[in-house]
Amino acid sequence: GELGVQVFVQQMQHARQELLNARGHAAADRDGEGVEAEVANGVHGEGLGAIAGFECPSGADAGVWQLENIRHFTMELSGLAVALNSECTSVTCPKMKATDEWMYLCAAHKQPQECSAMDYIIHTLDGTCSLLTSAKWFPSRSHIPDSSLKYFQSIARRLYRILSHTFFHHRATFDAFENKHQLCCRFVAFAKFFDLIPPKLLIIPETAFDPSSQE
């Protein structure tokens, strides 16, 4: 409901500050070079042709580079969640689906279970923020333990589901957000570059977000 979304927005604002603080620590670990600044600068290029922009900068730890990008995408997706607030409700979207073939269970519970799409989105973003700021799994901002790298794939798959639900069920909002932020295009480019999501699970047609694929 409306109150739940308001609480979520407040939580995400707090989480954003935590992530920004963490990104500041990463910058200090690189002698002021600023991994977080390089991530925030975004990817420049046309459509998925910008994929090379996700190449790890010289001197940066590859795991930290992926972590910082995922942090940034999580913050951006919170903005998409707010944009969906008025139209993605427990009535309009009682289950988290993309196409009729793809329905997703929410992993935020002791046993995965069905959630409304908005609850799934909120739980996913909240859980991602909690995981990425976990001192247990990500104790250092200068190096990511090999045992923690495994989480990037599951995180990426769940974040992508937010985009796919928006595309298939809230197309006007998807188009408006994508035209302004190119979020899906950048996220797919990132996921492809680091092999985080199997191609068969990338179900949003590239023509929906990549102008170069329409030529």
mmCIF file of N, CA and C in Angstrom, residues 11-133:
data_model
loop_
_atom_site.group_PDB
_atom_site.id
_atom_site.type_symbol
_atom_site.label_atom_id
_atom_site.label_comp_id
_atom_site.label_asym_id
_atom_site.label_seq_id
_atom_site.Cartn_x
_atom_site.Cartn_y
_atom_site.Cartn_z
ATOM 1 N N GLN A 11 13.631 3.891 3.529
ATOM 2 C CA GLN A 11 14.684 2.894 3.694
ATOM 3 C C GLN A 11 15.701 3.005 2.566
ATOM 4 N N MET A 12 15.229 3.221 1.359
ATOM 5 C CA MET A 12 16.145 3.308 0.224
ATOM 6 C C MET A 12 16.995 4.568 0.307
ATOM 7 N N GLN A 13 16.423 5.651 0.814
ATOM 8 C CA GLN A 13 17.215 6.863 0.994
ATOM 9 C C GLN A 13 18.338 6.619 1.990
ATOM 10 N N HIS A 14 18.013 5.887 3.064
ATOM 11 C CA HIS A 14 19.042 5.543 4.048
ATOM 12 C C HIS A 14 20.070 4.603 3.419
ATOM 13 N N ALA A 15 19.583 3.639 2.651
ATOM 14 C CA ALA A 15 20.491 2.691 2.002
ATOM 15 C C ALA A 15 21.392 3.399 1.000
ATOM 16 N N ARG A 16 20.833 4.359 0.285
ATOM 17 C CA ARG A 16 21.646 5.118 -0.670
ATOM 18 C C ARG A 16 22.814 5.792 0.041
ATOM 19 N N GLN A 17 22.539 6.362 1.231
ATOM 20 C CA GLN A 17 23.607 7.023 1.962
ATOM 21 C C GLN A 17 24.661 6.022 2.396
ATOM 22 N N GLU A 18 24.215 4.839 2.816
ATOM 23 C CA GLU A 18 25.164 3.795 3.195
ATOM 24 C C GLU A 18 26.025 3.396 2.001
ATOM 25 N N LEU A 19 25.381 3.255 0.854
ATOM 26 C CA LEU A 19 26.131 2.853 -0.336
ATOM 27 C C LEU A 19 27.098 3.941 -0.768
ATOM 28 N N LEU A 20 26.660 5.183 -0.676
ATOM 29 C CA LEU A 20 27.554 6.285 -1.030
ATOM 30 C C LEU A 20 28.751 6.333 -0.093
ATOM 31 N N ASN A 21 28.497 6.099 1.200
ATOM 32 C CA ASN A 21 29.597 6.059 2.159
ATOM 33 C C ASN A 21 30.563 4.932 1.814
ATOM 34 N N ALA A 22 29.995 3.785 1.460
ATOM 35 C CA ALA A 22 30.835 2.643 1.110
ATOM 36 C C ALA A 22 31.644 2.942 -0.149
ATOM 37 N N ARG A 23 31.027 3.614 -1.100
ATOM 38 C CA ARG A 23 31.746 3.940 -2.327
ATOM 39 C C ARG A 23 32.872 4.911 -2.014
ATOM 40 N N GLY A 24 32.668 5.774 -1.009
ATOM 41 C CA GLY A 24 33.739 6.675 -0.612
ATOM 42 C C GLY A 24 34.929 5.915 -0.058
ATOM 43 N N HIS A 25 34.659 4.834 0.703
ATOM 44 C CA HIS A 25 35.745 4.011 1.227
ATOM 45 C C HIS A 25 36.496 3.347 0.086
ATOM 46 N N ALA A 26 35.767 2.934 -0.939
ATOM 47 C CA ALA A 26 36.428 2.301 -2.078
ATOM 48 C C ALA A 26 37.367 3.286 -2.756
ATOM 49 N N ALA A 27 36.939 4.532 -2.818
ATOM 50 C CA ALA A 27 37.800 5.548 -3.434
ATOM 51 C C ALA A 27 39.084 5.722 -2.629
ATOM 52 N N ALA A 28 38.940 5.726 -1.302
ATOM 53 C CA ALA A 28 40.121 5.878 -0.460
ATOM 54 C C ALA A 28 41.076 4.708 -0.648
ATOM 55 N N ASP A 29 40.516 3.509 -0.855
ATOM 56 C CA ASP A 29 41.360 2.338 -1.057
ATOM 57 C C ASP A 29 42.151 2.426 -2.353
ATOM 58 N N ARG A 30 41.684 3.267 -3.257
ATOM 59 C CA ARG A 30 42.408 3.413 -4.521
ATOM 60 C C ARG A 30 43.123 4.758 -4.573
ATOM 61 N N ASP A 31 43.542 5.243 -3.422
ATOM 62 C CA ASP A 31 44.341 6.471 -3.340
ATOM 63 C C ASP A 31 43.649 7.642 -4.034
ATOM 64 N N GLY A 32 42.351 7.744 -3.815
ATOM 65 C CA GLY A 32 41.624 8.896 -4.325
ATOM 66 C C GLY A 32 41.246 8.825 -5.785
ATOM 67 N N GLU A 33 41.589 7.737 -6.470
ATOM 68 C CA GLU A 33 41.270 7.635 -7.890
ATOM 69 C C GLU A 33 39.762 7.571 -8.096
ATOM 70 N N GLY A 34 39.103 6.853 -7.178
ATOM 71 C CA GLY A 34 37.637 6.929 -7.162
ATOM 72 C C GLY A 34 36.934 5.922 -8.047
ATOM 73 N N VAL A 35 36.865 4.647 -7.582
ATOM 74 C CA VAL A 35 36.076 3.673 -8.326
ATOM 75 C C VAL A 35 34.638 4.160 -8.454
ATOM 76 N N GLU A 36 34.120 4.718 -7.349
ATOM 77 C CA GLU A 36 32.711 5.124 -7.371
ATOM 78 C C GLU A 36 32.459 6.246 -8.355
ATOM 79 N N ALA A 37 33.424 7.118 -8.543
ATOM 80 C CA ALA A 37 33.254 8.198 -9.507
ATOM 81 C C ALA A 37 33.234 7.651 -10.923
ATOM 82 N N GLU A 38 34.060 6.665 -11.176
ATOM 83 C CA GLU A 38 34.094 6.069 -12.509
ATOM 84 C C GLU A 38 32.789 5.342 -12.806
ATOM 85 N N VAL A 39 32.233 4.674 -11.801
ATOM 86 C CA VAL A 39 30.945 4.012 -11.981
ATOM 87 C C VAL A 39 29.852 5.042 -12.226
ATOM 88 N N ALA A 40 29.838 6.087 -11.406
ATOM 89 C CA ALA A 40 28.791 7.104 -11.509
ATOM 90 C C ALA A 40 28.833 7.841 -12.841
ATOM 91 N N ASN A 41 30.004 7.886 -13.455
ATOM 92 C CA ASN A 41 30.114 8.545 -14.755
ATOM 93 C C ASN A 41 29.329 7.806 -15.820
ATOM 94 N N GLY A 42 29.051 6.536 -15.562
ATOM 95 C CA GLY A 42 28.227 5.772 -16.472
ATOM 96 C C GLY A 42 28.998 5.293 -17.690
ATOM 97 N N VAL A 43 28.263 4.676 -18.595
ATOM 98 C CA VAL A 43 28.832 4.109 -19.810
ATOM 99 C C VAL A 43 28.466 4.993 -20.982
ATOM 100 N N HIS A 44 29.450 5.318 -21.773
ATOM 101 C CA HIS A 44 29.204 6.174 -22.920
ATOM 102 C C HIS A 44 29.288 5.346 -24.201
ATOM 103 N N GLY A 45 28.350 5.544 -25.093
ATOM 104 C CA GLY A 45 28.338 4.788 -26.325
ATOM 105 C C GLY A 45 26.909 4.575 -26.767
ATOM 106 N N GLU A 46 26.746 3.973 -27.928
ATOM 107 C CA GLU A 46 25.426 3.776 -28.501
ATOM 108 C C GLU A 46 24.919 2.381 -28.183
ATOM 109 N N GLY A 47 23.828 2.299 -27.431
ATOM 110 C CA GLY A 47 23.206 1.018 -27.135
ATOM 111 C C GLY A 47 24.174 0.047 -26.488
ATOM 112 N N LEU A 48 24.033 -1.233 -26.841
ATOM 113 C CA LEU A 48 24.893 -2.258 -26.272
ATOM 114 C C LEU A 48 26.318 -2.136 -26.774
ATOM 115 N N GLY A 49 26.553 -1.255 -27.717
ATOM 116 C CA GLY A 49 27.916 -0.969 -28.141
ATOM 117 C C GLY A 49 28.728 -0.341 -27.021
ATOM 118 N N ALA A 50 28.033 0.108 -25.976
ATOM 119 C CA ALA A 50 28.722 0.719 -24.827
ATOM 120 C C ALA A 50 29.261 -0.327 -23.867
ATOM 121 N N ILE A 51 29.124 -1.597 -24.238
ATOM 122 C CA ILE A 51 29.496 -2.677 -23.329
ATOM 123 C C ILE A 51 30.952 -2.586 -22.896
ATOM 124 N N ALA A 52 31.816 -2.081 -23.770
ATOM 125 C CA ALA A 52 33.236 -1.986 -23.420
ATOM 126 C C ALA A 52 33.466 -1.035 -22.253
ATOM 127 N N GLY A 53 32.515 -0.179 -21.985
ATOM 128 C CA GLY A 53 32.655 0.757 -20.890
ATOM 129 C C GLY A 53 32.672 0.100 -19.530
ATOM 130 N N PHE A 54 32.325 -1.189 -19.460
ATOM 131 C CA PHE A 54 32.334 -1.884 -18.182
ATOM 132 C C PHE A 54 33.648 -2.604 -17.927
ATOM 133 N N GLU A 55 34.614 -2.428 -18.802
ATOM 134 C CA GLU A 55 35.915 -3.033 -18.569
ATOM 135 C C GLU A 55 36.518 -2.458 -17.293
ATOM 136 N N CYS A 56 37.060 -3.331 -16.473
ATOM 137 C CA CYS A 56 37.596 -2.910 -15.179
ATOM 138 C C CYS A 56 38.746 -1.928 -15.374
ATOM 139 N N PRO A 57 38.704 -0.763 -14.706
ATOM 140 C CA PRO A 57 39.779 0.222 -14.857
ATOM 141 C C PRO A 57 41.118 -0.334 -14.384
ATOM 142 N N SER A 58 42.151 0.170 -14.964
ATOM 143 C CA SER A 58 43.499 -0.248 -14.579
ATOM 144 C C SER A 58 43.739 0.018 -13.099
ATOM 145 N N GLY A 59 44.232 -0.996 -12.403
ATOM 146 C CA GLY A 59 44.547 -0.838 -10.987
ATOM 147 C C GLY A 59 43.408 -1.147 -10.048
ATOM 148 N N ALA A 60 42.207 -1.349 -10.582
ATOM 149 C CA ALA A 60 41.053 -1.646 -9.726
ATOM 150 C C ALA A 60 40.862 -3.151 -9.600
ATOM 151 N N ASP A 61 40.362 -3.578 -8.463
ATOM 152 C CA ASP A 61 40.035 -4.979 -8.257
ATOM 153 C C ASP A 61 38.759 -5.301 -9.028
ATOM 154 N N ALA A 62 38.776 -6.387 -9.807
ATOM 155 C CA ALA A 62 37.630 -6.716 -10.659
ATOM 156 C C ALA A 62 36.374 -6.967 -9.838
ATOM 157 N N GLY A 63 36.520 -7.594 -8.672
ATOM 158 C CA GLY A 63 35.363 -7.842 -7.828
ATOM 159 C C GLY A 63 34.767 -6.561 -7.284
ATOM 160 N N VAL A 64 35.646 -5.644 -6.858
ATOM 161 C CA VAL A 64 35.175 -4.350 -6.357
ATOM 162 C C VAL A 64 34.467 -3.581 -7.465
ATOM 163 N N TRP A 65 34.995 -3.654 -8.664
ATOM 164 C CA TRP A 65 34.380 -2.961 -9.806
ATOM 165 C C TRP A 65 32.970 -3.472 -10.053
ATOM 166 N N GLN A 66 32.785 -4.794 -10.017
ATOM 167 C CA GLN A 66 31.444 -5.355 -10.183
ATOM 168 C C GLN A 66 30.535 -4.925 -9.032
ATOM 169 N N LEU A 67 31.064 -4.988 -7.823
ATOM 170 C CA LEU A 67 30.271 -4.608 -6.648
ATOM 171 C C LEU A 67 29.785 -3.173 -6.752
ATOM 172 N N GLU A 68 30.669 -2.268 -7.140
ATOM 173 C CA GLU A 68 30.287 -0.859 -7.217
ATOM 174 C C GLU A 68 29.234 -0.630 -8.294
ATOM 175 N N ASN A 69 29.355 -1.335 -9.415
ATOM 176 C CA ASN A 69 28.335 -1.209 -10.456
ATOM 177 C C ASN A 69 26.993 -1.740 -9.980
ATOM 178 N N ILE A 70 27.005 -2.877 -9.290
ATOM 179 C CA ILE A 70 25.747 -3.438 -8.782
ATOM 180 C C ILE A 70 25.119 -2.517 -7.755
ATOM 181 N N ARG A 71 25.929 -1.917 -6.897
ATOM 182 C CA ARG A 71 25.417 -0.929 -5.942
ATOM 183 C C ARG A 71 24.700 0.191 -6.681
ATOM 184 N N HIS A 72 25.350 0.689 -7.708
ATOM 185 C CA HIS A 72 24.789 1.825 -8.446
ATOM 186 C C HIS A 72 23.478 1.437 -9.135
ATOM 187 N N PHE A 73 23.450 0.250 -9.752
ATOM 188 C CA PHE A 73 22.221 -0.213 -10.392
ATOM 189 C C PHE A 73 21.096 -0.380 -9.373
ATOM 190 N N THR A 74 21.428 -0.863 -8.184
ATOM 191 C CA THR A 74 20.406 -1.042 -7.151
ATOM 192 C C THR A 74 19.779 0.293 -6.772
ATOM 193 N N MET A 75 20.594 1.310 -6.652
ATOM 194 C CA MET A 75 20.063 2.640 -6.342
ATOM 195 C C MET A 75 19.173 3.152 -7.472
ATOM 196 N N GLU A 76 19.603 2.932 -8.711
ATOM 197 C CA GLU A 76 18.796 3.384 -9.848
ATOM 198 C C GLU A 76 17.465 2.641 -9.917
ATOM 199 N N LEU A 77 17.501 1.344 -9.637
ATOM 200 C CA LEU A 77 16.267 0.559 -9.674
ATOM 201 C C LEU A 77 15.289 0.973 -8.588
ATOM 202 N N SER A 78 15.785 1.541 -7.496
ATOM 203 C CA SER A 78 14.865 2.060 -6.477
ATOM 204 C C SER A 78 14.054 3.217 -7.049
ATOM 205 N N GLY A 79 14.657 3.976 -7.948
ATOM 206 C CA GLY A 79 13.922 5.039 -8.621
ATOM 207 C C GLY A 79 12.843 4.488 -9.529
ATOM 208 N N LEU A 80 13.131 3.385 -10.198
ATOM 209 C CA LEU A 80 12.115 2.740 -11.031
ATOM 210 C C LEU A 80 10.975 2.217 -10.166
ATOM 211 N N ALA A 81 11.294 1.674 -8.998
ATOM 212 C CA ALA A 81 10.253 1.172 -8.097
ATOM 213 C C ALA A 81 9.306 2.291 -7.683
ATOM 214 N N VAL A 82 9.857 3.460 -7.408
ATOM 215 C CA VAL A 82 9.019 4.606 -7.034
ATOM 216 C C VAL A 82 8.131 5.010 -8.215
ATOM 217 N N ALA A 83 8.687 4.957 -9.426
ATOM 218 C CA ALA A 83 7.899 5.309 -10.617
ATOM 219 C C ALA A 83 6.741 4.340 -10.827
ATOM 220 N N LEU A 84 6.905 3.085 -10.374
ATOM 221 C CA LEU A 84 5.858 2.069 -10.536
ATOM 222 C C LEU A 84 4.793 2.124 -9.445
ATOM 223 N N ASN A 85 5.013 2.905 -8.429
ATOM 224 C CA ASN A 85 4.204 2.877 -7.218
ATOM 225 C C ASN A 85 2.704 2.940 -7.474
ATOM 226 N N SER A 86 2.267 3.859 -8.310
ATOM 227 C CA SER A 86 0.826 4.088 -8.468
ATOM 228 C C SER A 86 0.142 3.040 -9.331
ATOM 229 N N GLU A 87 0.903 2.296 -10.130
ATOM 230 C CA GLU A 87 0.269 1.368 -11.071
ATOM 231 C C GLU A 87 0.557 -0.099 -10.786
ATOM 232 N N CYS A 88 1.606 -0.377 -10.027
ATOM 233 C CA CYS A 88 1.957 -1.761 -9.710
ATOM 234 C C CYS A 88 1.519 -2.031 -8.278
ATOM 235 N N THR A 89 0.346 -2.602 -8.127
ATOM 236 C CA THR A 89 -0.231 -2.815 -6.800
ATOM 237 C C THR A 89 -0.545 -4.300 -6.610
ATOM 238 N N SER A 90 -0.980 -4.630 -5.403
ATOM 239 C CA SER A 90 -1.345 -6.023 -5.127
ATOM 240 C C SER A 90 -2.588 -6.438 -5.909
ATOM 241 N N VAL A 91 -3.324 -5.451 -6.411
ATOM 242 C CA VAL A 91 -4.518 -5.746 -7.220
ATOM 243 C C VAL A 91 -4.143 -5.936 -8.680
ATOM 244 N N THR A 92 -3.355 -5.018 -9.211
ATOM 245 C CA THR A 92 -2.992 -5.108 -10.632
ATOM 246 C C THR A 92 -1.944 -6.184 -10.889
ATOM 247 N N CYS A 93 -1.049 -6.404 -9.914
ATOM 248 C CA CYS A 93 0.044 -7.359 -10.097
ATOM 249 C C CYS A 93 0.194 -8.212 -8.830
ATOM 250 N N PRO A 94 -0.742 -9.133 -8.596
ATOM 251 C CA PRO A 94 -0.697 -9.932 -7.362
ATOM 252 C C PRO A 94 0.455 -10.932 -7.311
ATOM 253 N N LYS A 95 1.031 -11.207 -8.480
ATOM 254 C CA LYS A 95 2.172 -12.115 -8.547
ATOM 255 C C LYS A 95 3.309 -11.450 -9.318
ATOM 256 N N MET A 96 4.530 -11.836 -8.996
ATOM 257 C CA MET A 96 5.695 -11.300 -9.694
ATOM 258 C C MET A 96 5.916 -12.122 -10.957
ATOM 259 N N LYS A 97 5.526 -11.522 -12.085
ATOM 260 C CA LYS A 97 5.631 -12.220 -13.360
ATOM 261 C C LYS A 97 6.312 -11.326 -14.387
ATOM 262 N N ALA A 98 6.855 -11.979 -15.407
ATOM 263 C CA ALA A 98 7.292 -11.257 -16.594
ATOM 264 C C ALA A 98 6.273 -11.639 -17.667
ATOM 265 N N THR A 99 6.589 -12.625 -18.496
ATOM 266 C CA THR A 99 5.567 -13.193 -19.371
ATOM 267 C C THR A 99 4.787 -14.219 -18.563
ATOM 268 N N ASP A 100 3.746 -14.804 -19.186
ATOM 269 C CA ASP A 100 2.981 -15.825 -18.487
ATOM 270 C C ASP A 100 3.844 -17.046 -18.176
ATOM 271 N N GLU A 101 4.918 -17.202 -18.938
ATOM 272 C CA GLU A 101 5.813 -18.344 -18.747
ATOM 273 C C GLU A 101 6.714 -18.170 -17.526
ATOM 274 N N TRP A 102 6.950 -16.908 -17.154
ATOM 275 C CA TRP A 102 7.915 -16.626 -16.092
ATOM 276 C C TRP A 102 7.225 -16.009 -14.878
ATOM 277 N N MET A 103 7.131 -16.796 -13.806
ATOM 278 C CA MET A 103 6.652 -16.276 -12.532
ATOM 279 C C MET A 103 7.737 -16.542 -11.493
ATOM 280 N N TYR A 104 7.985 -15.545 -10.640
ATOM 281 C CA TYR A 104 9.123 -15.627 -9.732
ATOM 282 C C TYR A 104 8.671 -15.697 -8.280
ATOM 283 N N LEU A 105 9.314 -16.579 -7.525
ATOM 284 C CA LEU A 105 9.085 -16.660 -6.090
ATOM 285 C C LEU A 105 10.069 -15.749 -5.374
ATOM 286 N N CYS A 106 9.623 -15.165 -4.292
ATOM 287 C CA CYS A 106 10.439 -14.215 -3.545
ATOM 288 C C CYS A 106 11.345 -14.960 -2.572
ATOM 289 N N ALA A 107 12.648 -14.669 -2.645
ATOM 290 C CA ALA A 107 13.639 -15.358 -1.814
ATOM 291 C C ALA A 107 13.879 -14.654 -0.482
ATOM 292 N N ALA A 108 13.076 -13.646 -0.179
ATOM 293 C CA ALA A 108 13.298 -12.877 1.048
ATOM 294 C C ALA A 108 12.692 -13.549 2.282
ATOM 295 N N HIS A 109 12.121 -14.727 2.086
ATOM 296 C CA HIS A 109 11.460 -15.429 3.178
ATOM 297 C C HIS A 109 12.225 -16.709 3.521
ATOM 298 N N LYS A 110 11.907 -17.317 4.654
ATOM 299 C CA LYS A 110 12.589 -18.554 5.039
ATOM 300 C C LYS A 110 12.428 -19.611 3.960
ATOM 301 N N GLN A 111 11.248 -19.672 3.387
ATOM 302 C CA GLN A 111 10.989 -20.517 2.228
ATOM 303 C C GLN A 111 10.490 -19.623 1.105
ATOM 304 N N PRO A 112 11.070 -19.717 -0.105
ATOM 305 C CA PRO A 112 10.612 -18.869 -1.214
ATOM 306 C C PRO A 112 9.101 -18.979 -1.391
ATOM 307 N N GLN A 113 8.457 -17.843 -1.596
ATOM 308 C CA GLN A 113 7.006 -17.842 -1.728
ATOM 309 C C GLN A 113 6.565 -16.751 -2.687
ATOM 310 N N GLU A 114 5.285 -16.838 -3.061
ATOM 311 C CA GLU A 114 4.726 -15.827 -3.950
ATOM 312 C C GLU A 114 4.568 -14.509 -3.209
ATOM 313 N N CYS A 115 4.877 -13.432 -3.894
ATOM 314 C CA CYS A 115 4.630 -12.077 -3.393
ATOM 315 C C CYS A 115 4.000 -11.280 -4.524
ATOM 316 N N SER A 116 3.318 -10.216 -4.166
ATOM 317 C CA SER A 116 2.906 -9.290 -5.221
ATOM 318 C C SER A 116 4.167 -8.740 -5.871
ATOM 319 N N ALA A 117 4.017 -8.230 -7.081
ATOM 320 C CA ALA A 117 5.193 -7.737 -7.806
ATOM 321 C C ALA A 117 5.891 -6.623 -7.031
ATOM 322 N N MET A 118 5.122 -5.696 -6.477
ATOM 323 C CA MET A 118 5.749 -4.589 -5.758
ATOM 324 C C MET A 118 6.448 -5.068 -4.494
ATOM 325 N N ASP A 119 5.831 -6.004 -3.774
ATOM 326 C CA ASP A 119 6.493 -6.560 -2.596
ATOM 327 C C ASP A 119 7.790 -7.263 -2.998
ATOM 328 N N TYR A 120 7.744 -7.999 -4.096
ATOM 329 C CA TYR A 120 8.947 -8.679 -4.590
ATOM 330 C C TYR A 120 10.040 -7.655 -4.896
ATOM 331 N N ILE A 121 9.672 -6.578 -5.566
ATOM 332 C CA ILE A 121 10.640 -5.544 -5.933
ATOM 333 C C ILE A 121 11.254 -4.930 -4.681
ATOM 334 N N ILE A 122 10.407 -4.573 -3.722
ATOM 335 C CA ILE A 122 10.902 -3.961 -2.487
ATOM 336 C C ILE A 122 11.795 -4.940 -1.719
ATOM 337 N N HIS A 123 11.341 -6.177 -1.597
ATOM 338 C CA HIS A 123 12.131 -7.176 -0.873
ATOM 339 C C HIS A 123 13.475 -7.416 -1.559
ATOM 340 N N THR A 124 13.462 -7.439 -2.885
ATOM 341 C CA THR A 124 14.700 -7.683 -3.636
ATOM 342 C C THR A 124 15.688 -6.545 -3.465
ATOM 343 N N LEU A 125 15.219 -5.320 -3.600
ATOM 344 C CA LEU A 125 16.114 -4.176 -3.454
ATOM 345 C C LEU A 125 16.626 -4.056 -2.020
ATOM 346 N N ASP A 126 15.737 -4.281 -1.064
ATOM 347 C CA ASP A 126 16.142 -4.202 0.337
ATOM 348 C C ASP A 126 17.151 -5.296 0.669
ATOM 349 N N GLY A 127 16.881 -6.508 0.193
ATOM 350 C CA GLY A 127 17.791 -7.619 0.444
ATOM 351 C C GLY A 127 19.139 -7.419 -0.221
ATOM 352 N N THR A 128 19.124 -6.833 -1.418
ATOM 353 C CA THR A 128 20.375 -6.569 -2.123
ATOM 354 C C THR A 128 21.210 -5.540 -1.372
ATOM 355 N N CYS A 129 20.554 -4.484 -0.908
ATOM 356 C CA CYS A 129 21.275 -3.469 -0.133
ATOM 357 C C CYS A 129 21.887 -4.078 1.130
ATOM 358 N N SER A 130 21.113 -4.917 1.807
ATOM 359 C CA SER A 130 21.610 -5.540 3.036
ATOM 360 C C SER A 130 22.809 -6.437 2.746
ATOM 361 N N LEU A 131 22.725 -7.202 1.671
ATOM 362 C CA LEU A 131 23.819 -8.111 1.326
ATOM 363 C C LEU A 131 25.076 -7.347 0.934
ATOM 364 N N LEU A 132 24.913 -6.314 0.119
ATOM 365 C CA LEU A 132 26.081 -5.588 -0.378
ATOM 366 C C LEU A 132 26.768 -4.756 0.702
ATOM 367 N N THR A 133 26.064 -4.492 1.786
ATOM 368 C CA THR A 133 26.678 -3.755 2.892
ATOM 369 C C THR A 133 27.043 -4.683 4.045
#
